[in-house]
Each structure stands twice: as structure tokens, then as C-alpha cells.
């Protein structure tokens, strides 16, 4: 059994910004590839995590997410 890891909203923001800083808009493509691969491997939870990260990266790229400050999750 794989142990559960608790990732905070702040962790997700930091990961998203790191991906955007390293890869720019191509980060979205990498997330899409990860989702596809994990879905094909029968790992829906991993695919869902990448979907969530993709959404945050889109917000970062569009200027809707600051690097620091309060975050509201919907």
C-alpha cells in the first residue's frame, strides 16, 4: 500500500510556479502528457493530481495567481 502524502495548497502553488518558471506555457503540455499516461496506467488519483496542478499552472500563466499571498480554493 502506498502511503498518503498530504500536499498543501501552498505546495501546489509552489510546484505550479516552478513548472511555469522552468517550462513556460509548455508546462501545460507536460501536465496533459502526465494525465494521459497516468490514466492509461490505471492511476486515476495521480491523473487527478496533475489535472489540479494543470489548472493552477493555467492561472499562473494567465496572471490570475500571485506567487505569494492568500489562496482561495474552490
Short mmCIF file of C-alpha atoms in Angstrom, two decimals:
data_model
loop_
_atom_site.label_atom_id
_atom_site.label_comp_id
_atom_site.label_asym_id
_atom_site.label_seq_id
_atom_site.Cartn_x
_atom_site.Cartn_y
_atom_site.Cartn_z
CA UNK A 1 0.00 0.00 0.00
CA UNK A 2 1.32 3.42 -0.99
CA UNK A 3 1.48 5.89 1.90
CA UNK A 4 -0.63 9.02 1.53
CA UNK A 5 1.17 12.32 1.22
CA UNK A 6 -0.58 15.50 2.31
CA UNK A 7 0.16 18.35 -0.06
CA UNK A 8 -0.95 21.82 0.93
CA UNK A 9 -2.43 24.49 -1.31
CA UNK A 10 0.82 26.40 -0.89
CA UNK A 11 2.78 23.32 -2.07
CA UNK A 12 0.64 23.18 -5.20
CA UNK A 13 1.22 26.86 -5.90
CA UNK A 14 4.98 26.43 -5.50
CA UNK A 15 5.03 23.39 -7.78
CA UNK A 16 2.92 25.20 -10.38
CA UNK A 17 5.18 28.26 -10.38
CA UNK A 18 8.28 26.07 -10.58
CA UNK A 19 6.86 24.31 -13.64
CA UNK A 20 5.89 27.63 -15.23
CA UNK A 21 9.31 29.14 -14.48
CA UNK A 22 11.12 26.15 -15.96
CA UNK A 23 8.90 25.43 -18.95
CA UNK A 24 6.65 28.42 -19.61
CA UNK A 25 3.44 27.58 -21.47
CA UNK A 26 4.83 24.13 -22.34
CA UNK A 27 4.22 23.20 -18.69
CA UNK A 28 0.55 22.73 -19.65
CA UNK A 29 1.57 20.20 -22.29
CA UNK A 30 3.67 18.29 -19.77
CA UNK A 31 0.71 18.16 -17.41
CA UNK A 32 -1.52 16.88 -20.23
CA UNK A 33 1.00 14.13 -21.00
CA UNK A 34 1.14 13.13 -17.35
CA UNK A 35 -2.67 12.95 -17.15
CA UNK A 36 -2.86 10.78 -20.25
CA UNK A 37 -0.06 8.46 -19.10
CA UNK A 38 -1.48 8.02 -15.60
CA UNK A 39 -5.00 7.42 -16.90
CA UNK A 40 -3.65 4.76 -19.26
CA UNK A 41 -1.78 3.14 -16.36
CA UNK A 42 -4.97 2.96 -14.31
CA UNK A 43 -3.83 5.57 -11.78
CA UNK A 44 -6.80 7.95 -11.60
CA UNK A 45 -5.69 9.67 -8.38
CA UNK A 46 -2.33 10.58 -9.90
CA UNK A 47 -4.06 11.81 -13.06
CA UNK A 48 -6.43 13.93 -10.96
CA UNK A 49 -3.49 15.47 -9.11
CA UNK A 50 -1.95 16.51 -12.44
CA UNK A 51 -5.31 17.90 -13.60
CA UNK A 52 -5.44 20.07 -10.49
CA UNK A 53 -1.84 21.18 -10.97
CA UNK A 54 -2.59 21.99 -14.62
CA UNK A 55 -5.43 24.25 -13.54
CA UNK A 56 -3.18 26.14 -11.15
CA UNK A 57 -0.49 26.48 -13.83
CA UNK A 58 -3.11 27.94 -16.19
CA UNK A 59 -4.00 30.50 -13.53
CA UNK A 60 -0.32 31.37 -13.05
CA UNK A 61 0.25 31.78 -16.78
CA UNK A 62 -2.89 33.92 -17.16
CA UNK A 63 -1.89 36.22 -14.32
CA UNK A 64 -4.72 35.09 -12.04
CA UNK A 65 -2.37 33.59 -9.42
CA UNK A 66 0.22 35.53 -7.47
CA UNK A 67 3.46 33.91 -6.38
CA UNK A 68 2.69 34.77 -2.77
CA UNK A 69 -0.31 35.70 -0.67
CA UNK A 70 -3.58 34.10 0.33
CA UNK A 71 -5.12 31.42 -1.87
CA UNK A 72 -8.79 30.53 -2.05
CA UNK A 73 -9.59 27.02 -3.22
CA UNK A 74 -12.97 26.32 -4.81
#
